[in-house]
CSV table of C-alpha atoms in Angstrom, one decimal:
chain,number,residue,atom,x,y,z
A,1,MET,CA,-36.0,23.8,13.6
A,2,ASN,CA,-38.6,22.7,10.7
A,3,PRO,CA,-40.8,21.1,13.4
A,4,GLY,CA,-43.4,19.7,10.6
A,5,ARG,CA,-47.2,19.7,11.6
A,6,ASP,CA,-47.0,17.0,14.3
A,7,ALA,CA,-46.1,18.0,17.8
A,8,GLY,CA,-46.1,14.1,18.9
A,9,PRO,CA,-42.8,11.9,18.7
A,10,GLY,CA,-40.6,12.7,16.0
A,11,LEU,CA,-37.3,12.2,14.1
A,12,VAL,CA,-34.5,14.3,15.2
A,13,LEU,CA,-31.4,14.8,12.6
A,14,HIS,CA,-28.3,15.6,14.7
A,15,VAL,CA,-25.7,17.4,12.6
A,16,PRO,CA,-22.8,19.7,12.6
A,17,GLY,CA,-23.0,23.4,12.5
A,18,HIS,CA,-22.2,23.9,8.7
A,19,MET,CA,-25.2,21.7,7.8
A,20,LEU,CA,-27.8,23.8,9.6
A,21,ASP,CA,-29.7,26.0,7.7
A,22,PRO,CA,-33.3,27.2,7.3
A,23,ASP,CA,-34.2,25.2,4.0
A,24,GLU,CA,-32.4,22.3,4.9
A,25,ALA,CA,-30.3,22.6,1.5
A,26,ALA,CA,-26.7,21.9,3.3
A,27,LEU,CA,-28.3,18.4,4.7
A,28,PRO,CA,-26.6,15.3,3.3
A,29,GLY,CA,-28.8,13.8,0.5
A,30,LEU,CA,-29.8,10.8,2.8
A,31,PHE,CA,-31.3,13.2,5.6
A,32,GLN,CA,-33.1,15.1,2.9
A,33,LYS,CA,-34.7,12.2,1.4
A,34,LEU,CA,-35.5,10.9,5.2
A,35,ALA,CA,-36.8,14.3,6.3
A,36,ALA,CA,-39.2,14.6,3.2
A,37,GLY,CA,-40.3,11.0,3.7
A,38,PHE,CA,-41.2,11.0,7.1
A,39,ARG,CA,-42.9,14.1,6.9
A,40,ALA,CA,-45.1,12.9,4.1
A,41,ARG,CA,-46.2,10.2,6.5
A,42,GLY,CA,-47.0,12.7,9.5
A,43,VAL,CA,-44.0,12.7,11.4
A,44,ARG,CA,-42.5,15.6,12.8
A,45,VAL,CA,-38.7,16.3,11.6
A,46,GLU,CA,-36.6,18.6,13.2
A,47,THR,CA,-32.9,19.4,12.7
A,48,ARG,CA,-30.7,20.3,15.4
A,49,TRP,CA,-26.8,20.8,16.0
A,50,ARG,CA,-24.9,17.5,17.0
A,51,ASP,CA,-24.0,18.2,20.7
A,52,ARG,CA,-21.7,15.4,21.2
A,53,VAL,CA,-21.7,16.1,25.3
A,54,ALA,CA,-25.4,15.8,25.2
A,55,LEU,CA,-25.9,13.0,23.0
A,56,ALA,CA,-23.4,11.1,25.1
A,57,GLU,CA,-25.8,11.8,28.1
A,58,MET,CA,-29.2,11.3,26.5
A,59,GLY,CA,-31.6,9.8,28.4
A,60,GLU,CA,-35.0,8.8,28.0
A,61,THR,CA,-36.8,10.4,24.8
A,62,ALA,CA,-39.7,9.6,22.7
A,63,ASP,CA,-38.2,10.8,19.8
A,64,LEU,CA,-36.0,9.0,17.2
A,65,HIS,CA,-32.5,10.1,16.5
A,66,LEU,CA,-30.1,10.0,13.8
A,67,ILE,CA,-26.6,11.3,14.3
A,68,HIS,CA,-24.4,12.4,11.6
A,69,ASN,CA,-20.9,10.7,11.9
A,70,GLY,CA,-21.8,9.6,15.5
A,71,ALA,CA,-21.2,7.0,17.6
A,72,VAL,CA,-23.7,7.3,20.1
A,73,ARG,CA,-25.4,4.3,21.7
A,74,HIS,CA,-29.1,4.8,22.7
A,75,PRO,CA,-32.0,2.2,22.1
A,76,ARG,CA,-33.9,5.1,20.0
A,77,ALA,CA,-30.8,6.3,18.5
A,78,LEU,CA,-28.8,5.2,15.0
A,79,ASN,CA,-25.7,6.6,13.9
A,80,THR,CA,-25.1,7.4,10.0
A,81,GLY,CA,-22.2,8.4,7.5
A,82,LEU,CA,-21.1,7.7,4.0
A,83,ALA,CA,-19.8,4.1,3.9
A,84,TYR,CA,-16.7,4.8,2.2
A,85,VAL,CA,-18.4,4.7,-1.5
A,86,PHE,CA,-21.7,6.2,-2.7
A,87,PRO,CA,-24.2,5.6,-2.6
A,88,PHE,CA,-23.9,3.7,0.8
A,89,TRP,CA,-24.5,5.1,4.2
A,90,TYR,CA,-24.1,3.5,7.6
A,91,CYS,CA,-27.5,3.5,9.6
A,92,ASP,CA,-25.7,1.7,12.7
A,93,ALA,CA,-26.6,1.1,16.5
A,94,GLN,CA,-22.9,1.5,17.6
A,95,GLY,CA,-21.1,4.0,15.2
A,96,ILE,CA,-19.2,4.4,11.8
A,97,PHE,CA,-16.1,2.8,10.2
A,98,ALA,CA,-14.1,1.0,12.9
A,99,ASP,CA,-17.0,1.6,15.8
A,100,SER,CA,-19.4,0.3,13.8
A,101,SER,CA,-21.4,-3.0,14.7
A,102,LEU,CA,-19.9,-4.7,11.5
A,103,ALA,CA,-16.4,-4.3,13.1
A,104,SER,CA,-17.3,-7.2,15.5
A,105,ALA,CA,-19.6,-8.8,13.5
A,106,ALA,CA,-18.9,-12.3,12.0
A,107,PHE,CA,-18.7,-12.3,8.1
A,108,ASP,CA,-19.0,-15.8,6.6
A,109,PRO,CA,-18.1,-15.9,2.8
A,110,GLY,CA,-20.1,-19.2,2.4
A,111,ALA,CA,-23.4,-17.7,3.6
A,112,GLU,CA,-23.4,-15.2,0.7
A,113,ASP,CA,-25.6,-16.3,-2.5
A,114,PRO,CA,-22.6,-16.5,-4.7
A,115,GLU,CA,-25.2,-15.5,-7.7
A,116,ALA,CA,-26.6,-12.6,-5.9
A,117,ALA,CA,-22.9,-11.6,-4.7
A,118,ALA,CA,-21.4,-12.0,-7.9
A,119,SER,CA,-24.2,-9.6,-9.7
A,120,PHE,CA,-24.1,-7.3,-6.8
A,121,PHE,CA,-20.3,-6.6,-7.0
A,122,ALA,CA,-20.4,-6.5,-11.1
A,123,ALA,CA,-23.0,-4.1,-10.9
A,124,HIS,CA,-21.2,-1.8,-8.5
A,125,ALA,CA,-17.7,-2.2,-10.1
A,126,ARG,CA,-19.2,-1.1,-13.3
A,127,ARG,CA,-20.3,2.1,-11.8
A,128,ILE,CA,-17.5,2.7,-9.4
A,129,VAL,CA,-14.7,1.8,-11.7
A,130,GLY,CA,-16.2,2.4,-15.2
A,131,GLN,CA,-16.9,5.7,-14.1
A,132,ARG,CA,-14.0,6.5,-11.9
A,133,LEU,CA,-16.1,7.6,-9.1
A,134,SER,CA,-14.4,8.0,-5.6
A,135,ARG,CA,-15.4,9.6,-2.2
A,136,TYR,CA,-13.4,12.4,-3.0
A,137,ASP,CA,-13.3,14.5,-6.5
A,138,GLN,CA,-10.3,13.1,-8.4
A,139,PRO,CA,-8.4,14.3,-11.3
A,140,ILE,CA,-10.2,13.7,-15.1
A,141,ARG,CA,-7.0,13.1,-16.7
A,142,ARG,CA,-5.8,9.5,-17.2
A,143,ALA,CA,-2.5,8.3,-15.8
A,144,GLU,CA,-0.7,5.2,-16.5
A,145,PHE,CA,1.8,3.4,-13.9
A,146,ALA,CA,3.5,0.2,-14.4
A,147,GLY,CA,1.6,-2.8,-12.9
A,148,GLY,CA,2.6,-4.6,-9.6
A,149,ALA,CA,3.0,-1.5,-7.6
A,150,ILE,CA,2.2,-1.1,-3.5
A,151,ALA,CA,0.2,1.9,-3.4
A,152,VAL,CA,0.5,3.8,-0.3
A,153,PHE,CA,-2.5,6.2,0.7
A,154,LEU,CA,-2.0,8.9,3.4
A,155,GLN,CA,-4.9,10.2,5.3
A,156,GLY,CA,-3.3,13.1,7.3
A,157,ASP,CA,-4.2,13.7,10.8
A,158,SER,CA,-8.0,14.1,12.1
A,159,GLU,CA,-10.0,12.7,15.0
A,160,PRO,CA,-11.1,9.8,13.4
A,161,VAL,CA,-7.5,8.5,11.9
A,162,GLU,CA,-6.2,9.3,15.6
A,163,ARG,CA,-9.0,7.0,16.9
A,164,MET,CA,-8.2,4.1,14.5
A,165,ARG,CA,-4.3,4.2,13.8
A,166,HIS,CA,-2.2,1.6,15.1
A,167,MET,CA,0.8,3.6,14.1
A,168,ARG,CA,1.9,6.7,12.7
A,169,GLU,CA,1.8,7.3,8.9
A,170,ALA,CA,5.7,8.1,8.8
A,171,GLU,CA,6.1,4.7,10.7
A,172,MET,CA,3.7,3.1,8.3
A,173,PHE,CA,5.5,4.2,5.2
A,174,GLU,CA,9.2,3.2,6.4
A,175,ALA,CA,7.7,-0.2,6.9
A,176,VAL,CA,6.6,-0.6,3.8
A,177,VAL,CA,9.7,0.9,2.1
A,178,ALA,CA,11.8,-1.7,4.2
A,179,ALA,CA,9.5,-4.7,3.2
A,180,ARG,CA,8.6,-3.5,-0.4
A,181,GLY,CA,11.3,-6.0,-2.0
A,182,GLU,CA,11.4,-5.3,-6.0
A,183,HIS,CA,7.8,-3.5,-6.0
A,184,LYS,CA,7.6,0.1,-7.0
A,185,LEU,CA,5.6,2.0,-4.6
A,186,ILE,CA,3.1,5.0,-5.6
A,187,VAL,CA,2.3,7.5,-3.1
A,188,LYS,CA,-1.0,9.6,-2.9
A,189,ALA,CA,-1.8,11.9,-0.2
A,190,HIS,CA,-5.5,12.7,0.8
A,191,PRO,CA,-7.0,15.3,-1.6
A,192,ARG,CA,-8.3,17.4,1.5
A,193,ASN,CA,-6.0,16.6,4.2
A,194,ARG,CA,-2.2,17.0,4.3
A,195,THR,CA,-1.6,17.5,8.0
A,196,GLY,CA,0.4,15.3,10.5
A,197,ASP,CA,3.3,13.1,8.7
A,198,THR,CA,1.8,13.8,5.3
A,199,GLY,CA,4.5,16.5,4.5
A,200,ALA,CA,7.6,14.4,5.8
A,201,VAL,CA,6.5,11.3,4.1
A,202,LEU,CA,5.9,12.9,0.9
A,203,ASP,CA,9.4,14.5,1.2
A,204,ARG,CA,10.9,11.2,2.0
A,205,ALA,CA,9.4,9.5,-0.6
A,206,ARG,CA,10.5,12.0,-3.4
A,207,GLU,CA,14.1,11.1,-2.4
A,208,LEU,CA,13.7,7.2,-3.2
A,209,PRO,CA,14.4,5.2,-6.1
A,210,GLY,CA,11.3,3.4,-7.4
A,211,VAL,CA,8.9,5.8,-5.5
A,212,ILE,CA,6.4,7.6,-7.1
A,213,VAL,CA,4.4,10.6,-5.4
A,214,THR,CA,1.3,11.6,-7.3
A,215,ASP,CA,-2.2,13.2,-7.3
A,216,ALA,CA,-3.6,10.6,-10.1
A,217,ASN,CA,-7.2,9.4,-10.1
A,218,VAL,CA,-7.2,6.7,-7.5
A,219,HIS,CA,-8.6,4.5,-10.0
A,220,ASP,CA,-5.5,4.8,-12.1
A,221,ILE,CA,-3.4,4.2,-9.2
A,222,LEU,CA,-5.5,1.1,-8.3
A,223,ALA,CA,-5.5,-0.1,-11.7
A,224,ALA,CA,-1.7,-0.9,-11.6
A,225,SER,CA,-1.8,-1.9,-7.5
A,226,ALA,CA,-1.1,-5.4,-6.3
A,227,VAL,CA,-2.0,-4.3,-2.9
A,228,THR,CA,-2.8,-1.0,-0.8
A,229,VAL,CA,-1.7,0.3,2.2
A,230,SER,CA,-3.6,2.8,4.5
A,231,ILE,CA,-4.6,3.3,8.2
A,232,SER,CA,-8.1,3.0,7.1
A,233,SER,CA,-8.7,4.5,3.9
A,234,ALA,CA,-11.5,4.2,1.6
A,235,THR,CA,-9.1,3.4,-1.0
A,236,ALA,CA,-9.0,0.0,0.7
A,237,LEU,CA,-12.8,-0.7,-0.1
A,238,GLU,CA,-12.6,1.1,-3.8
A,239,GLY,CA,-9.7,-1.5,-4.3
A,240,MET,CA,-11.9,-4.4,-3.6
A,241,PHE,CA,-13.7,-3.5,-6.8
A,242,HIS,CA,-10.3,-3.8,-8.7
A,243,ARG,CA,-9.6,-7.2,-7.0
A,244,VAL,CA,-6.9,-5.5,-5.1
A,245,PRO,CA,-6.1,-6.4,-1.8
A,246,ALA,CA,-5.4,-4.1,1.5
A,247,VAL,CA,-3.2,-3.8,4.4
A,248,LEU,CA,-4.7,-1.7,7.1
A,249,CYS,CA,-2.6,-0.2,9.7
A,250,GLY,CA,-5.6,0.7,12.0
A,251,ARG,CA,-9.0,-0.5,13.0
A,252,SER,CA,-11.3,-0.7,10.3
A,253,ASP,CA,-14.8,-2.7,9.7
A,254,LEU,CA,-13.3,-3.8,6.4
A,255,HIS,CA,-10.8,-5.9,8.5
A,256,HIS,CA,-12.7,-9.3,7.7
A,257,CYS,CA,-11.4,-8.9,4.0
A,258,ALA,CA,-8.1,-7.2,4.5
A,259,GLU,CA,-4.9,-7.9,6.1
A,260,THR,CA,-4.3,-5.7,9.5
A,261,ALA,CA,-0.8,-4.7,10.9
A,262,PRO,CA,-1.2,-4.0,14.5
A,263,ASP,CA,2.4,-2.5,14.6
A,264,PRO,CA,5.1,-1.4,12.1
A,265,GLY,CA,6.9,-4.7,12.7
A,266,ALA,CA,4.0,-6.5,11.3
A,267,VAL,CA,3.7,-4.7,8.1
A,268,ALA,CA,6.0,-7.0,5.9
A,269,ASP,CA,4.3,-10.3,7.1
A,270,ALA,CA,0.8,-8.5,6.2
A,271,LEU,CA,2.0,-7.5,2.7
A,272,ARG,CA,3.3,-10.9,2.0
A,273,THR,CA,0.0,-12.5,3.0
A,274,ALA,CA,-2.2,-9.9,1.1
A,275,LEU,CA,0.1,-10.9,-2.1
A,276,GLU,CA,-0.4,-14.3,-1.6
A,277,ARG,CA,-4.0,-14.7,-0.5
A,278,THR,CA,-7.1,-15.0,-2.5
A,279,TYR,CA,-9.9,-13.0,-1.1
A,280,PRO,CA,-13.7,-13.3,-1.2
A,281,PHE,CA,-14.2,-9.8,-2.7
A,282,GLU,CA,-17.8,-10.3,-3.9
A,283,ALA,CA,-19.3,-12.1,-0.8
A,284,PHE,CA,-17.8,-9.6,1.1
A,285,VAL,CA,-18.7,-6.4,-0.7
A,286,HIS,CA,-22.2,-8.1,-0.9
A,287,TRP,CA,-22.4,-8.8,3.0
A,288,PHE,CA,-20.8,-5.3,3.9
A,289,LEU,CA,-22.6,-2.8,1.5
A,290,GLY,CA,-25.5,-5.1,0.2
A,291,ALA,CA,-26.9,-5.9,3.6
A,292,GLY,CA,-25.0,-3.9,6.2
A,293,MET,CA,-25.5,-0.4,4.5
A,294,LEU,CA,-28.3,1.6,3.2
A,295,ASN,CA,-28.6,2.6,-0.5
A,296,THR,CA,-29.9,6.1,-0.8
A,297,GLY,CA,-30.9,5.3,-4.1
A,298,ARG,CA,-33.4,2.6,-3.2
A,299,ASP,CA,-37.0,3.2,-3.4
A,300,ASP,CA,-37.4,1.5,-0.1
A,301,LEU,CA,-35.0,3.6,1.8
A,302,LEU,CA,-37.4,5.2,4.3
A,303,ASP,CA,-38.6,1.5,5.2
A,304,ARG,CA,-35.4,0.3,5.7
A,305,VAL,CA,-34.6,3.1,8.4
A,306,VAL,CA,-38.0,2.2,9.9
A,307,ALA,CA,-37.0,-1.6,10.1
A,308,ARG,CA,-33.4,-0.8,11.8
A,309,PHE,CA,-35.3,1.1,14.4
A,310,ARG,CA,-37.9,-1.5,14.7
A,311,ALA,CA,-35.2,-3.9,15.0
A,312,ARG,CA,-33.7,-2.1,17.8
A,313,GLY,CA,-37.1,-2.5,19.8
A,314,VAL,CA,-38.7,0.7,19.1
A,315,ASP,CA,-42.4,0.7,18.8
A,316,MET,CA,-43.2,2.8,15.7
A,317,ALA,CA,-46.8,3.0,16.1
A,318,ALA,CA,-46.3,6.2,18.2
A,319,LEU,CA,-45.2,7.9,15.0
A,320,GLY,CA,-48.1,6.5,13.0
A,321,LEU,CA,-45.5,3.9,11.4
A,322,GLY,CA,-47.0,0.6,12.9
A,323,ASP,CA,-47.3,-2.4,11.0
């Protein structure tokens, strides 16, 4: 599909079926930009259906491969996916989210330039918090909540959540209820996924005093929160721009700057630590997003992707992209 003008080694974009169409209009913006950029340099680009079985068994190939929401480990493949907040994307040799290479990487706050980190954090906080931006569409109307709350963000059931969670969401919620002390709880369901325990948790939450169930904009909730709790929600990272710590009840590559509860019995201690600890939010965001991810708004996007393939040992000269 869309092979380009050169029959030599090229770039193959692996996407789910709903993103395949003849004019590539359904591709994510990252892939559209890279397809245009690589073709402008004479590189053949094609899109294929993301066949996970075939990708897992992929042998030698002269092509480069970008896999949307993938977890493919191959010398000539990189995995892509939205990195929690726009305009940052994974371009990772191992996977995305909890399967990314950053999940096992060492984070040293002292290694980040404090001025650069502060500037980067402030710029994106102005954008994300100031414009009330989130991964999913949020209500425009503003809501106000009393401060100091524990915010519980539900994600429903999905294949990624199933792989990442340390406990079911009903167990997570009951553990938070038992450990909340004087804190009020604010509970928000995922805007696109109310499967799994979500319905039961919402019903239970509505019965409890001091618990608010809401579909309010996440930034209004975060502005009133002392801590967030989720399996592995993007709100954990969004909360960092509000300087709100997170308790994660699943595997995550955000764990370096959050507390992780490996089982329901650990939730109380994780909450206590999160409420008492000072976190290096600026340094972490600079390391995680600034260095670890691709900013799709940058003019050097294509060059950064080429550099990531080159770092994998790929000789780009065969594609006409040598030094």
